[in-house]
XYZ file of C-alpha atoms in Angstrom:
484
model
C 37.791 55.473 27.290
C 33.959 54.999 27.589
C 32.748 51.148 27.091
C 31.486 51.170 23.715
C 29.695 48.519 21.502
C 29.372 48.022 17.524
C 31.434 50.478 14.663
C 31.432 53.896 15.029
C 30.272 54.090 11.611
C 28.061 51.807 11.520
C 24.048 53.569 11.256
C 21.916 54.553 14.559
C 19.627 51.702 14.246
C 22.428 49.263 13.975
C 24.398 50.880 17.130
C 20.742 50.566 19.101
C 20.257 46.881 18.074
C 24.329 45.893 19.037
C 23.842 47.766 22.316
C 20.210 46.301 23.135
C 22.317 42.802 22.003
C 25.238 43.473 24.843
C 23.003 44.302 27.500
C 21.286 40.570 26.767
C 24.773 39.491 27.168
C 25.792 41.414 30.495
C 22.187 40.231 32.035
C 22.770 36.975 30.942
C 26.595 36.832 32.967
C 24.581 38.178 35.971
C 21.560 36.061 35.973
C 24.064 32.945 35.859
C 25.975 34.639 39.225
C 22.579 35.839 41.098
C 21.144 32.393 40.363
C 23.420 31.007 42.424
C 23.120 32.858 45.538
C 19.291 31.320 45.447
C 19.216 28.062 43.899
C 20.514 26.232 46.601
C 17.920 27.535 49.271
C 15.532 24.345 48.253
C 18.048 22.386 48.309
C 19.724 23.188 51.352
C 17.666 20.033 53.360
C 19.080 17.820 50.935
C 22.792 19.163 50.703
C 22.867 18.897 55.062
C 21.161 14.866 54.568
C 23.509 13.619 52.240
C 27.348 15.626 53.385
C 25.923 15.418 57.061
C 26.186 19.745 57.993
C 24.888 20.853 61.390
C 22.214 23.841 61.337
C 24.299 26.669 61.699
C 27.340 24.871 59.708
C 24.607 24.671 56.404
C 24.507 28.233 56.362
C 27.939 28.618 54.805
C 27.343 26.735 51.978
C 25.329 29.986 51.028
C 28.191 32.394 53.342
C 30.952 30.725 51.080
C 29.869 31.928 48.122
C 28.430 35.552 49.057
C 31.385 36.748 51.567
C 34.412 36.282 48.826
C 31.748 37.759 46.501
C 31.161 40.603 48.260
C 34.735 41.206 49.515
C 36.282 41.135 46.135
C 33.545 43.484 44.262
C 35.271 46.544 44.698
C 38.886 45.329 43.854
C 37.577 43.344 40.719
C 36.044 46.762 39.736
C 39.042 48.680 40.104
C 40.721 46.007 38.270
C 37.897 46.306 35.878
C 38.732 49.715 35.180
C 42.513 49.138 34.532
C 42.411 46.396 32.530
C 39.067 46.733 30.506
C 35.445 45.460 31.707
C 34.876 43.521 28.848
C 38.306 41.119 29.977
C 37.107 41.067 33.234
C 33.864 39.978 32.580
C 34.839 37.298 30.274
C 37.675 36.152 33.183
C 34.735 36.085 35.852
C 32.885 33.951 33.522
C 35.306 31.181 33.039
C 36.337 31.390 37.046
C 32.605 31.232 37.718
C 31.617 27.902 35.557
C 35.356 26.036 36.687
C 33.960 26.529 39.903
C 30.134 25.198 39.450
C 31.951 21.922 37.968
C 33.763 21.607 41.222
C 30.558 22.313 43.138
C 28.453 19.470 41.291
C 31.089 16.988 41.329
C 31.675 17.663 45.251
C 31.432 15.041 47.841
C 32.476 16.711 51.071
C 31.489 19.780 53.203
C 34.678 20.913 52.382
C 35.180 20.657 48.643
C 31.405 22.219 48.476
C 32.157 25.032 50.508
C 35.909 25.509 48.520
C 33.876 25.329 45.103
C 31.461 27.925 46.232
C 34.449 30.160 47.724
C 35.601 30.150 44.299
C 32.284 30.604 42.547
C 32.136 33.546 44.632
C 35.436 34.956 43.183
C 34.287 34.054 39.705
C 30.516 36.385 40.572
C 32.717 39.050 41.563
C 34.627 39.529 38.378
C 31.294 39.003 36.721
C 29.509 41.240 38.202
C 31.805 43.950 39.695
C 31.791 45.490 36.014
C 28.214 44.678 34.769
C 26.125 47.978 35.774
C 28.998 50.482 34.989
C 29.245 49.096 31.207
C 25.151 49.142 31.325
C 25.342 52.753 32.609
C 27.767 53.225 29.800
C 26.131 51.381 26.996
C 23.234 53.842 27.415
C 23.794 57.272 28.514
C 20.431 58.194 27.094
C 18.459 59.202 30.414
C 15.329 57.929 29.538
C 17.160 54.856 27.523
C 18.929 54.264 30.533
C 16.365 54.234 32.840
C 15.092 51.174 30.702
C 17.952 49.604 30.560
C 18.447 49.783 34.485
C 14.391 48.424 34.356
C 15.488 45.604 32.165
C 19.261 45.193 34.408
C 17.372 44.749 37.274
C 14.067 42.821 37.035
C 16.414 40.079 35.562
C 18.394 40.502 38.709
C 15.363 40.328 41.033
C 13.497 37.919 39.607
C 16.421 35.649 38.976
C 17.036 35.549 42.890
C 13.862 34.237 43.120
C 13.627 32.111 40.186
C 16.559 30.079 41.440
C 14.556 28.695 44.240
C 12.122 27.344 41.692
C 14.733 25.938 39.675
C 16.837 24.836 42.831
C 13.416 22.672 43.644
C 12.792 21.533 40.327
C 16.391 20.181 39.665
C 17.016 18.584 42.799
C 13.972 16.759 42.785
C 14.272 15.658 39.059
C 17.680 14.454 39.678
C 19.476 15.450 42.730
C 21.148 18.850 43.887
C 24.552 18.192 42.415
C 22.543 19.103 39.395
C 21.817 22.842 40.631
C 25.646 23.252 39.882
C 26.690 21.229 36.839
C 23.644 23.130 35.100
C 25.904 25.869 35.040
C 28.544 24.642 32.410
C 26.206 25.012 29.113
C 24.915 28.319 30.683
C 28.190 29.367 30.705
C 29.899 28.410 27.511
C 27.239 29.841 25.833
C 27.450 33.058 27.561
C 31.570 33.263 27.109
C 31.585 32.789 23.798
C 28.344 35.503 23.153
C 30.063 37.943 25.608
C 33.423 37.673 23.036
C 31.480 37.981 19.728
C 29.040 41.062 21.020
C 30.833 42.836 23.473
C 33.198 45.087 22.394
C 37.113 45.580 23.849
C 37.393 48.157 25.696
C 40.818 49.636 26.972
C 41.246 50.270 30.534
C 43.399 52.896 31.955
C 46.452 50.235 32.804
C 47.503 48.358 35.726
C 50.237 50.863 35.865
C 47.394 52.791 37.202
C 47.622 50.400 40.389
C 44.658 48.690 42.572
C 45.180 48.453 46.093
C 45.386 45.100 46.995
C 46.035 45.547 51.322
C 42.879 47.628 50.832
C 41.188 44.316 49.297
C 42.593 41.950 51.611
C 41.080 44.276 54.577
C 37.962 44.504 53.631
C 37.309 40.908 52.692
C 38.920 40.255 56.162
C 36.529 42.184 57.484
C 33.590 40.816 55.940
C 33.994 37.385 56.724
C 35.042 37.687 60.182
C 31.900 39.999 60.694
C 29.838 36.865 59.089
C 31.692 34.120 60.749
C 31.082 36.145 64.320
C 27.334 36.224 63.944
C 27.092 32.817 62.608
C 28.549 31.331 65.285
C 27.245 33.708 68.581
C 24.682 30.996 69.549
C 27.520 28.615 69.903
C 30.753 30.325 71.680
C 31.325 32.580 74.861
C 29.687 35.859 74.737
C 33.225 36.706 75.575
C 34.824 35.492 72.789
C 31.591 37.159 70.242
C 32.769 40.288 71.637
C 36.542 39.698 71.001
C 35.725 38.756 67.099
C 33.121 41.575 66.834
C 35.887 44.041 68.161
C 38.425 42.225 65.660
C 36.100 43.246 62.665
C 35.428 46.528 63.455
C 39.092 47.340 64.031
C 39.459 45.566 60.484
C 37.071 48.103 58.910
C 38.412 50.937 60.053
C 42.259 49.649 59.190
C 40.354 49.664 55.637
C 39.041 52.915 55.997
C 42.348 54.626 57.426
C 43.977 52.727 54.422
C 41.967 54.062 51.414
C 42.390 57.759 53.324
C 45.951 57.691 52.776
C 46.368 55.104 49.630
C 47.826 56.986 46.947
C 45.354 54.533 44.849
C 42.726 53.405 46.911
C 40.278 50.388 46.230
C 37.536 52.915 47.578
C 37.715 56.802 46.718
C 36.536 58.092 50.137
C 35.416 61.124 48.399
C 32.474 59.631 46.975
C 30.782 59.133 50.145
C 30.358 63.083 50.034
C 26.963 62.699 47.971
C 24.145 61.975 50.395
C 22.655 60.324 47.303
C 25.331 57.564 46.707
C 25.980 56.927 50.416
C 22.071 56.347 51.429
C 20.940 54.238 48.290
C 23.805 52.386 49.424
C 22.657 52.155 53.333
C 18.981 51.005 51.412
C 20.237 48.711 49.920
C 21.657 46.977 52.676
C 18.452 47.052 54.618
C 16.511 46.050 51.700
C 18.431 43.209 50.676
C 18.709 41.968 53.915
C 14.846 41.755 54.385
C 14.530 39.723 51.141
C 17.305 37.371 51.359
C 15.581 36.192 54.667
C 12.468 35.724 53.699
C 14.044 33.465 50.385
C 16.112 31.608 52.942
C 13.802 31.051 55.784
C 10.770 31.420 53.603
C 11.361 28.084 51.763
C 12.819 26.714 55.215
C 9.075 27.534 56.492
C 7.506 25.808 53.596
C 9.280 22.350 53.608
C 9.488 22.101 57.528
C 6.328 23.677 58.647
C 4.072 23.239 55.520
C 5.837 19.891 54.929
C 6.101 20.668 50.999
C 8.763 18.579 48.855
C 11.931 20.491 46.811
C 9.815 21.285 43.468
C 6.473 21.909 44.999
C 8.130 24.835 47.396
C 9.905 25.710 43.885
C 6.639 25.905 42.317
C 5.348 27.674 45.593
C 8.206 30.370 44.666
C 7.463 30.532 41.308
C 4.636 33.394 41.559
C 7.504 35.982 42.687
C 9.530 36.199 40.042
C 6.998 36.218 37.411
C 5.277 39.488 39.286
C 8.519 41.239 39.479
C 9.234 40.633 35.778
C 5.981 41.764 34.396
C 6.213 45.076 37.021
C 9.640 45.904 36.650
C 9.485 45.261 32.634
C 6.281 47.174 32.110
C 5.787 49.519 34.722
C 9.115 50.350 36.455
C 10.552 52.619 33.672
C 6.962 54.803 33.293
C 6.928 54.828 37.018
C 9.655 56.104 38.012
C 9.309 58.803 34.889
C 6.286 59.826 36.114
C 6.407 59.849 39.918
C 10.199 60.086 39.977
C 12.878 57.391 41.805
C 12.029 58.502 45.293
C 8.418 57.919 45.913
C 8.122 54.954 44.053
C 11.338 53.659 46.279
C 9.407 54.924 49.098
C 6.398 52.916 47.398
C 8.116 49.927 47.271
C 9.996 49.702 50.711
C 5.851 50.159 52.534
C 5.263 47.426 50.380
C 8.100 45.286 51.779
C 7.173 46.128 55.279
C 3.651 45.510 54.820
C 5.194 41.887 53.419
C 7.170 41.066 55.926
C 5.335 42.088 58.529
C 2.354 39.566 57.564
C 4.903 36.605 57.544
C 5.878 37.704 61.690
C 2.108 35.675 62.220
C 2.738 32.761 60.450
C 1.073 30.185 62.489
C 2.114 26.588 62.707
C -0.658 25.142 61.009
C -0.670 27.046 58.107
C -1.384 26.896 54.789
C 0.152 28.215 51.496
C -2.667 29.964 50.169
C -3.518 32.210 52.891
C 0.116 32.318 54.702
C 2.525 32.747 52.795
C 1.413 33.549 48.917
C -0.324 36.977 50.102
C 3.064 38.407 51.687
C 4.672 36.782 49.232
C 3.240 39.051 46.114
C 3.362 42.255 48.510
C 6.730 41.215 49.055
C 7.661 41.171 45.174
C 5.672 43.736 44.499
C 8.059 46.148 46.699
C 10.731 44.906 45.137
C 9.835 45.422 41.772
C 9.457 49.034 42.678
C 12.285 49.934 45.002
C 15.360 48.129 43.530
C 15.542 49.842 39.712
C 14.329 53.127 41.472
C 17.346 52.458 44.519
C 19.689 51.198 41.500
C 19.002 54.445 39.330
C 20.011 57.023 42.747
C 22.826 55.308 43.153
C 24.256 55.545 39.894
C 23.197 58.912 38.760
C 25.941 61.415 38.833
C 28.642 59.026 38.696
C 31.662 60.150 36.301
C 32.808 57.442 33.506
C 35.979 56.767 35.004
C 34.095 55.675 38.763
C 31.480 53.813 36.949
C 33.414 50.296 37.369
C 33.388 51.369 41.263
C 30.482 52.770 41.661
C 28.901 49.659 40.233
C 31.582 47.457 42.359
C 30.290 49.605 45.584
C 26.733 49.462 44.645
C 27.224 45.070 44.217
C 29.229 45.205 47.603
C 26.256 46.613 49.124
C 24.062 44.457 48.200
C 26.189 40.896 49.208
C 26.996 43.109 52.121
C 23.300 42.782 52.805
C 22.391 39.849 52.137
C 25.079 38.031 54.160
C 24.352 39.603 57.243
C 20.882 39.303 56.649
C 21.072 35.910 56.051
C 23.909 34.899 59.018
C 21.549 36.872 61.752
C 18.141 35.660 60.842
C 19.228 32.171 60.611
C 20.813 32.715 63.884
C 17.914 34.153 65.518
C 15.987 31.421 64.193
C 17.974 28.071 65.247
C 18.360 30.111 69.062
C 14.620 30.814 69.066
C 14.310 27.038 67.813
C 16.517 25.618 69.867
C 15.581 26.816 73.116
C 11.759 25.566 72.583
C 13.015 22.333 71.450
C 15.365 21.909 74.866
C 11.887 22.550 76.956
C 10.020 19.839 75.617
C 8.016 21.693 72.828
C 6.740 19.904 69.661
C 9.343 20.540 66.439
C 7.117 22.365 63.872
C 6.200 24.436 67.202
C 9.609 25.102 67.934
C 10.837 25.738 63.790
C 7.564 27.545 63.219
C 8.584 30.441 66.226
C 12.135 30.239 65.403
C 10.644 31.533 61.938
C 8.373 33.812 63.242
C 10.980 35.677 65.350
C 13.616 36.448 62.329
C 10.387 37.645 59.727
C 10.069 40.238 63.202
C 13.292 41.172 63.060
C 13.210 41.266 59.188
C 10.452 43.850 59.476
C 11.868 46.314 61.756
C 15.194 46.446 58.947
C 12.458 46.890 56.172
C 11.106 49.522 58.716
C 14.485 50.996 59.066
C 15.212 51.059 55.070
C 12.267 52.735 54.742
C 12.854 55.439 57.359
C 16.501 56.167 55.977
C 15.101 56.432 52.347
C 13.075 59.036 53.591
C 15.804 60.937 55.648
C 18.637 60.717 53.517
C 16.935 60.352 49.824
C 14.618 63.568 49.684
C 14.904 65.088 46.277
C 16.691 68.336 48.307
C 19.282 66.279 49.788
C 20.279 64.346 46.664
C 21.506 66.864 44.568
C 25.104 66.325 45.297
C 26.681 64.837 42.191
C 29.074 61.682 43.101
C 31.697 62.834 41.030
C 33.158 66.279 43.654
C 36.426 66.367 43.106
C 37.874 66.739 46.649
């Protein structure tokens, strides 16, 4: 049955207000989860000085957290969908905060890196199920489309206001800090979630989820991380034995869900041009912007030389833009001009970005480096992720709402881990190589940086092109929902 909130017989305006009041809830679970995936960018320097990682090693303290989130998206929203959201919401909750305990209490690579593994499980029940009971909550169109506004510009802007608060905590006290701040957060938000949300009954786990199908693709994903992470440092032979291990993993996932008699993934849904190139966007788009938060604040402290809560501070100017656009323009916008040229809008914008921070010289300064990108940056963003959030979810059917929101989460990690694990890579070779010929260090960093915000324009580049292709209003008129 559809996820519901408040008595049926309870008046309109009291239905509105309980609805408006679970959707502060549901942002509130995904702020915690998206916060995460941020907050320890700043602190990264200070994580590798005091549990002693190597360059490409540091990387996975991010990795550990976004591969076993994105793996497990789509089985926690199947599971979402058999057993009701509002249980699996609550679940990912109390998985999620556990975890951040074990994460601020840590004092070894590998307890930190087996705390975020498991904050990463506890996001994915979080979040697999968030934007399917939004889409429910309000099937209004043009209540919807604000609620996606609201959905997302906390999403957004909390990716980028965990750097600030990343910077801010570690400073004030130290980064274990980043994680313990995590257990009020989310007591507060377990106990609202079970006062405000409403049950909801799912269809049964008699229904089945397909668990191989899970295993695959989480296989998949980390092995395709793990290969790119470490190319710089193995036998191009041996890349290319791991990168043929992957791919033979993927499509063991896809042959799987073709002949599953309950598949984690209904192939069928990949019919709608729509659904299938927000998707392939989003990827691209994600991609782009988790570099630039990674390397971005790697520029600032090594290049710029700024300490943890003044390159939090330096941060600070994106998420407050991408609030105030997405919360009082984004909804208007995209009424007026419609989802596809404002994505369109957004994803120039991005390019335009990113393409300023390819020249960022070595003596450089904040003000005229990095801050102008930086807005044009945000900016984009503001505009292309509720309009890229709003294709992919339109003409998806009640009962595919907890996967299509799994799918559309997926996506995203999907993204933003191989974003992250080849622009870092690009950046230590790059940096690495000058150093071994004698060049000066913030010569070296500053080029290693320069060559991954390249090779973060050409993706914007390319999620602008396939927006164009694949998202024309005449191509995306194929509901999601076909039946086969």
């Amino acid at each position: 049955m559809p996820f519901q909130t408040g008595s049926p017989t309870a008046d309109p305006a009291e239905r509105t207000s309980s609805r408006w009041a679970s959707l502060v809830v549901l942002c509130a679970g995904a702020l915690m989860t998206i916060l995460d995936g941020s907050i320890v960018t700043v602190a990264m320097p200070a994580i590798q000085g005091d549990l002693g990682f190597s360059s490409p090693g540091l990387a996975w303290v991010v990795n550990a957290y976004l591969i076993p989130f994105g793996g497990l998206l789509l089985l926690a929203g199947r599971l979402g969908d058999l057993t009701g959201r509002r249980r699996m919401f609550t679940a990912g909750l109390v998985v999620f905060t556990a975890a951040s305990v074990l994460c601020g209490v840590a004092t070894s690579q590998a307890a930190l890196i087996a705390a975020r593994a498991l904050q990463g499980v506890g996001g994915a029940m979080t979040s697999a199920v968030v934007l399917g009971m939004v889409i429910a909550l309000f099937p209004d169109p043009r209540e919807q489309a604000k609620a996606i506004a609201v959905f997302s510009a906390v999403g957004a802007a909390g990716g980028a206001l965990g750097t600030f608060l990343g910077g801010a905590l570690t400073q004030a006290l130290d980064w274990h800090w980043i994680f313990l701040i995590n257990l009020p957060i989310g007591v507060v938000a377990w106990v609202a979630a079970l006062r405000i949300l409403a049950p909801d009954r799912g269809a049964g786990l008699g229904r089945g989820a397909d668990y191989p199908g899970a295993a695959l693709v989480t296989g998949a994903l980390m092995l395709t991380v793990y290969t790119i992470l470490g190319a710089g440092e193995r036998a191009a032979g041996g890349t290319a034995a791991l990168a043929a291990l992957s791919l033979a993993l993927f499509a063991a996932f896809t042959l799987r869900q073709a002949r599953a008699a309950r598949p984690l993934l209904r192939l069928r849904l990949f019919r709608s041009r729509l659904l299938t190139g927000a998707n392939g966007v989003q990827i691209l788009m994600v991609a782009t912007m988790f570099g630039f938060q990674y390397i971005g604040a790697l520029y600032i402290q090594r290049v710029l030389e700024f300490g943890e809560l003044r390159t939090g501070l330096a941060f600070l100017p994106a998420p407050v833009l991408i609030g105030v656009l997405m919360l009082g323009l984004s909804a208007r916008t995209i009424g007026r001009f419609g989802p596809y040229r404002v994505l369109l809008a957004g994803l120039a914008l991005i390019t335009a970005g990113m393409g300023l921070l390819s020249r960022v010289p070595v003596e450089g300064s904040y003000a005229a480096d990095v801050l102008p990108p930086m807005l044009l940056l945000a900016a984009g963003f503001a505009a292309a992720m509720p309009a890229v959030t709003g294709l992919a979810m339109s003409g998806v059917r009640e009962e595919d709402a907890g996967l299509a929101s799994g799918l559309f989460n997926t996506t995203q990690v999907v993204g933003g881990s191989l974003g992250l694990a080849v622009l870092t890579t690009l950046a230590a070779g790059r940096t690495g190589g000058l150093l071994e010929r004698g060049e000066p260090f913030a010569v070296a960093t500053a080029d290693g940086y320069r060559l991954a915000f390249t090779v973060a324009t050409a993706v914007a580049g390319a999620g602008l092109a396939v927006a164009a292709l694949a998202l024309r209003p005449a191509a995306a008129a194929v509901p999601t929902g076909d039946s086969p």
